[in-house]
Amino acid sequence: MNAVQPQHKKVSRRARVATGGAVLAAVALAGFGAVSANASAPDAAPAAVAAAAPAKATTTSTHLTIDAATRAAQAALDAAEKENQRVTVAVVDRNGNTVVTLRGDGAGPQSYESAERKAYTAVSWNAPTSELAERLQQAPNLKDIPGTLFLAGGVPVTAQNAPIAGIGVAGAPSGALDEKFAQAGAEAVAGR
């Protein structure tokens, strides 16, 4: 059996120099292209420098935890279910952002948005929406504020007399019932 030996071609020195030169030229052109591209780019904006804000320039706000918001929503939903009402419950934070929404079995499609808007309205004015609905008689333009709903069913949650959340309930046959269930949620946060 004859073993096949790999054959290596001898490359002349001239071919090695030519190949090495071609590789160096390609690398140099690639580098030149990158430099040219950077040189033709518009001046970059100076890098932002982080600066610490003085204590007088900041404020701290209190928000419900997700656990407390969930407890409140569940308590409101449970109160409604005890009275065979099909509702949606929304809890929003101090800034009006929805934290938790629970849609009860059989709740109407309109109840989802209504619950959020009632919660938003309650936290925005730090008052139950039933009281705010009465204020519309003196200031009817309040209803034109985006995201608000001046129907009974929303209550604020406060800490140190400042609103920290709103609970809205929608779907019961009356705003008074919606607000009763929302109040049950607020009381669950307070530990009552």
mmCIF file of C-alpha atoms in Angstrom:
data_model
loop_
_atom_site.group_PDB
_atom_site.id
_atom_site.type_symbol
_atom_site.label_atom_id
_atom_site.label_comp_id
_atom_site.label_asym_id
_atom_site.label_seq_id
_atom_site.Cartn_x
_atom_site.Cartn_y
_atom_site.Cartn_z
ATOM 1 C CA MET A 1 0.000 0.000 0.000
ATOM 2 C CA ASN A 2 1.404 3.287 -0.989
ATOM 3 C CA ALA A 3 0.838 6.115 1.386
ATOM 4 C CA VAL A 4 -0.194 9.304 -0.223
ATOM 5 C CA GLN A 5 1.957 12.101 0.925
ATOM 6 C CA PRO A 6 0.547 15.610 0.832
ATOM 7 C CA GLN A 7 2.445 17.763 -1.497
ATOM 8 C CA HIS A 8 3.368 21.241 -0.466
ATOM 9 C CA LYS A 9 4.097 23.684 -3.106
ATOM 10 C CA LYS A 10 6.983 25.883 -2.523
ATOM 11 C CA VAL A 11 5.886 29.453 -2.779
ATOM 12 C CA SER A 12 8.477 31.820 -3.995
ATOM 13 C CA ARG A 13 9.601 34.660 -1.854
ATOM 14 C CA ARG A 14 8.257 37.091 -4.424
ATOM 15 C CA ALA A 15 4.718 35.534 -4.155
ATOM 16 C CA ARG A 16 4.840 35.681 -0.333
ATOM 17 C CA VAL A 17 5.857 39.354 -0.400
ATOM 18 C CA ALA A 18 3.147 40.163 -2.951
ATOM 19 C CA THR A 19 0.455 38.370 -0.901
ATOM 20 C CA GLY A 20 1.590 40.038 2.333
ATOM 21 C CA GLY A 21 1.569 43.425 0.604
ATOM 22 C CA ALA A 22 -1.979 42.860 -0.673
ATOM 23 C CA VAL A 23 -3.194 41.936 2.818
ATOM 24 C CA LEU A 24 -1.543 45.038 4.314
ATOM 25 C CA ALA A 25 -3.069 47.225 1.605
ATOM 26 C CA ALA A 26 -6.564 45.822 2.319
ATOM 27 C CA VAL A 27 -6.175 46.445 6.041
ATOM 28 C CA ALA A 28 -4.908 49.968 5.425
ATOM 29 C CA LEU A 29 -7.804 50.777 3.073
ATOM 30 C CA ALA A 30 -10.335 49.484 5.573
ATOM 31 C CA GLY A 31 -8.796 51.659 8.281
ATOM 32 C CA PHE A 32 -8.718 54.663 5.943
ATOM 33 C CA GLY A 33 -12.415 54.117 5.094
ATOM 34 C CA ALA A 34 -13.334 54.106 8.771
ATOM 35 C CA VAL A 35 -11.339 57.261 9.406
ATOM 36 C CA SER A 36 -12.843 58.917 6.330
ATOM 37 C CA ALA A 37 -16.351 57.968 7.421
ATOM 38 C CA ASN A 38 -15.739 59.423 10.869
ATOM 39 C CA ALA A 39 -14.190 62.540 9.451
ATOM 40 C CA SER A 40 -17.181 63.194 7.222
ATOM 41 C CA ALA A 41 -19.734 62.604 10.000
ATOM 42 C CA PRO A 42 -21.155 65.748 11.598
ATOM 43 C CA ASP A 43 -19.704 66.772 14.911
ATOM 44 C CA ALA A 44 -21.176 64.655 17.655
ATOM 45 C CA ALA A 45 -22.933 66.405 20.497
ATOM 46 C CA PRO A 46 -20.809 66.676 23.591
ATOM 47 C CA ALA A 47 -21.349 63.862 26.035
ATOM 48 C CA ALA A 48 -23.869 64.602 28.774
ATOM 49 C CA VAL A 49 -22.395 65.099 32.174
ATOM 50 C CA ALA A 50 -24.340 63.708 35.106
ATOM 51 C CA ALA A 51 -24.952 66.252 37.808
ATOM 52 C CA ALA A 52 -26.413 65.651 41.220
ATOM 53 C CA ALA A 53 -29.575 67.636 41.873
ATOM 54 C CA PRO A 54 -29.627 69.557 45.140
ATOM 55 C CA ALA A 55 -32.100 68.334 47.771
ATOM 56 C CA LYS A 56 -34.201 71.483 47.255
ATOM 57 C CA ALA A 57 -34.778 70.478 43.624
ATOM 58 C CA THR A 58 -36.355 67.079 44.359
ATOM 59 C CA THR A 59 -39.417 65.719 46.057
ATOM 60 C CA THR A 60 -40.482 62.321 47.286
ATOM 61 C CA SER A 61 -43.941 60.876 46.860
ATOM 62 C CA THR A 62 -45.638 57.884 48.417
ATOM 63 C CA HIS A 63 -47.255 55.158 46.334
ATOM 64 C CA LEU A 64 -49.172 52.002 47.153
ATOM 65 C CA THR A 65 -47.224 48.790 46.803
ATOM 66 C CA ILE A 66 -48.446 46.313 44.226
ATOM 67 C CA ASP A 67 -49.506 44.038 47.092
ATOM 68 C CA ALA A 68 -51.620 46.761 48.726
ATOM 69 C CA ALA A 69 -53.155 47.727 45.379
ATOM 70 C CA THR A 70 -54.010 44.094 44.662
ATOM 71 C CA ARG A 71 -55.526 43.665 48.141
ATOM 72 C CA ALA A 72 -57.650 46.779 47.620
ATOM 73 C CA ALA A 73 -58.864 45.634 44.202
ATOM 74 C CA GLN A 74 -59.671 42.158 45.455
ATOM 75 C CA ALA A 75 -61.539 43.526 48.498
ATOM 76 C CA ALA A 76 -63.648 45.767 46.255
ATOM 77 C CA LEU A 77 -64.378 42.902 43.870
ATOM 78 C CA ASP A 78 -65.257 40.582 46.790
ATOM 79 C CA ALA A 79 -67.664 43.188 48.210
ATOM 80 C CA ALA A 80 -69.405 43.444 44.837
ATOM 81 C CA GLU A 81 -69.607 39.685 44.389
ATOM 82 C CA LYS A 82 -71.217 39.320 47.837
ATOM 83 C CA GLU A 83 -74.060 41.439 46.459
ATOM 84 C CA ASN A 84 -74.117 39.568 43.136
ATOM 85 C CA GLN A 85 -72.804 42.571 41.222
ATOM 86 C CA ARG A 86 -70.603 42.182 38.155
ATOM 87 C CA VAL A 87 -68.036 44.942 38.217
ATOM 88 C CA THR A 88 -64.546 45.937 37.201
ATOM 89 C CA VAL A 89 -62.168 47.432 39.757
ATOM 90 C CA ALA A 90 -59.174 49.624 38.906
ATOM 91 C CA VAL A 91 -56.471 50.963 41.191
ATOM 92 C CA VAL A 92 -54.292 53.807 39.946
ATOM 93 C CA ASP A 93 -51.210 55.335 41.532
ATOM 94 C CA ARG A 94 -50.698 58.964 42.532
ATOM 95 C CA ASN A 95 -49.848 59.855 38.946
ATOM 96 C CA GLY A 96 -52.996 58.227 37.577
ATOM 97 C CA ASN A 97 -51.197 55.213 36.112
ATOM 98 C CA THR A 98 -53.091 51.959 36.395
ATOM 99 C CA VAL A 99 -51.505 49.567 38.874
ATOM 100 C CA VAL A 100 -54.140 46.807 39.039
ATOM 101 C CA THR A 101 -57.381 46.109 37.216
ATOM 102 C CA LEU A 102 -59.651 43.198 38.051
ATOM 103 C CA ARG A 103 -62.572 42.504 35.785
ATOM 104 C CA GLY A 104 -65.176 40.390 37.528
ATOM 105 C CA ASP A 105 -66.938 37.553 35.767
ATOM 106 C CA GLY A 106 -69.707 38.949 33.612
ATOM 107 C CA ALA A 107 -68.694 42.609 33.970
ATOM 108 C CA GLY A 108 -69.758 44.725 31.013
ATOM 109 C CA PRO A 109 -67.196 45.858 28.439
ATOM 110 C CA GLN A 110 -67.715 49.544 29.324
ATOM 111 C CA SER A 111 -66.855 48.903 32.974
ATOM 112 C CA TYR A 112 -63.110 48.515 32.361
ATOM 113 C CA GLU A 113 -62.485 52.042 31.092
ATOM 114 C CA SER A 114 -65.068 53.558 33.436
ATOM 115 C CA ALA A 115 -63.382 52.037 36.497
ATOM 116 C CA GLU A 116 -59.979 53.399 35.447
ATOM 117 C CA ARG A 117 -61.370 56.865 34.764
ATOM 118 C CA LYS A 118 -63.226 56.977 38.105
ATOM 119 C CA ALA A 119 -60.035 55.969 39.944
ATOM 120 C CA TYR A 120 -58.049 58.606 38.031
ATOM 121 C CA THR A 121 -60.635 61.289 38.826
ATOM 122 C CA ALA A 122 -60.707 60.401 42.538
ATOM 123 C CA VAL A 123 -56.923 60.569 42.940
ATOM 124 C CA SER A 124 -56.641 63.717 40.831
ATOM 125 C CA TRP A 125 -58.958 65.725 43.084
ATOM 126 C CA ASN A 126 -58.448 63.723 46.300
ATOM 127 C CA ALA A 127 -62.196 63.297 46.677
ATOM 128 C CA PRO A 128 -64.833 60.651 46.078
ATOM 129 C CA THR A 129 -66.265 60.982 42.593
ATOM 130 C CA SER A 130 -69.789 61.290 44.000
ATOM 131 C CA GLU A 131 -68.738 64.618 45.563
ATOM 132 C CA LEU A 132 -67.033 65.673 42.353
ATOM 133 C CA ALA A 133 -70.158 64.916 40.330
ATOM 134 C CA GLU A 134 -71.974 67.475 42.501
ATOM 135 C CA ARG A 135 -69.267 70.056 41.763
ATOM 136 C CA LEU A 136 -70.102 69.843 38.061
ATOM 137 C CA GLN A 137 -73.149 71.988 38.710
ATOM 138 C CA GLN A 138 -70.862 74.915 39.595
ATOM 139 C CA ALA A 139 -68.101 74.085 37.111
ATOM 140 C CA PRO A 140 -69.495 72.089 34.182
ATOM 141 C CA ASN A 141 -66.231 72.355 32.226
ATOM 142 C CA LEU A 142 -64.552 69.933 34.657
ATOM 143 C CA LYS A 143 -66.031 67.075 32.647
ATOM 144 C CA ASP A 144 -63.949 68.160 29.656
ATOM 145 C CA ILE A 145 -60.652 67.236 31.329
ATOM 146 C CA PRO A 146 -59.248 64.185 29.502
ATOM 147 C CA GLY A 147 -59.323 60.875 31.339
ATOM 148 C CA THR A 148 -61.855 61.941 33.969
ATOM 149 C CA LEU A 149 -65.302 60.557 34.721
ATOM 150 C CA PHE A 150 -67.527 62.415 37.145
ATOM 151 C CA LEU A 151 -69.794 59.541 38.151
ATOM 152 C CA ALA A 152 -69.968 57.996 41.615
ATOM 153 C CA GLY A 153 -67.724 54.972 42.069
ATOM 154 C CA GLY A 154 -64.224 56.319 42.702
ATOM 155 C CA VAL A 155 -62.497 56.990 46.011
ATOM 156 C CA PRO A 156 -59.024 58.272 46.831
ATOM 157 C CA VAL A 157 -56.550 56.536 49.118
ATOM 158 C CA THR A 158 -54.492 58.957 51.204
ATOM 159 C CA ALA A 159 -51.364 58.939 53.333
ATOM 160 C CA GLN A 160 -50.645 61.933 55.546
ATOM 161 C CA ASN A 161 -53.613 63.766 53.977
ATOM 162 C CA ALA A 162 -52.154 63.460 50.465
ATOM 163 C CA PRO A 163 -53.647 61.251 47.746
ATOM 164 C CA ILE A 164 -51.488 58.243 46.914
ATOM 165 C CA ALA A 165 -53.938 56.158 44.875
ATOM 166 C CA GLY A 166 -57.452 55.984 43.522
ATOM 167 C CA ILE A 167 -59.848 53.057 43.439
ATOM 168 C CA GLY A 168 -62.575 53.002 40.823
ATOM 169 C CA VAL A 169 -65.441 50.558 40.449
ATOM 170 C CA ALA A 170 -67.864 50.378 37.538
ATOM 171 C CA GLY A 171 -70.614 48.038 36.462
ATOM 172 C CA ALA A 172 -73.119 47.989 39.319
ATOM 173 C CA PRO A 173 -76.580 49.383 38.583
ATOM 174 C CA SER A 174 -75.845 52.562 40.545
ATOM 175 C CA GLY A 175 -72.890 54.792 41.266
ATOM 176 C CA ALA A 176 -73.694 54.538 44.965
ATOM 177 C CA LEU A 177 -73.063 50.775 44.846
ATOM 178 C CA ASP A 178 -69.882 51.246 42.816
ATOM 179 C CA GLU A 179 -68.615 53.719 45.393
ATOM 180 C CA LYS A 180 -69.573 51.420 48.280
ATOM 181 C CA PHE A 181 -67.423 48.681 46.746
ATOM 182 C CA ALA A 182 -64.543 51.092 46.056
ATOM 183 C CA GLN A 183 -64.703 52.189 49.690
ATOM 184 C CA ALA A 184 -64.381 48.530 50.752
ATOM 185 C CA GLY A 185 -61.144 48.443 48.760
ATOM 186 C CA ALA A 186 -59.849 51.603 50.437
ATOM 187 C CA GLU A 187 -60.684 50.161 53.845
ATOM 188 C CA ALA A 188 -58.707 47.013 53.014
ATOM 189 C CA VAL A 189 -55.627 49.196 52.457
ATOM 190 C CA ALA A 190 -56.230 50.923 55.793
ATOM 191 C CA GLY A 191 -56.500 47.521 57.487
ATOM 192 C CA ARG A 192 -60.117 47.919 58.549
#
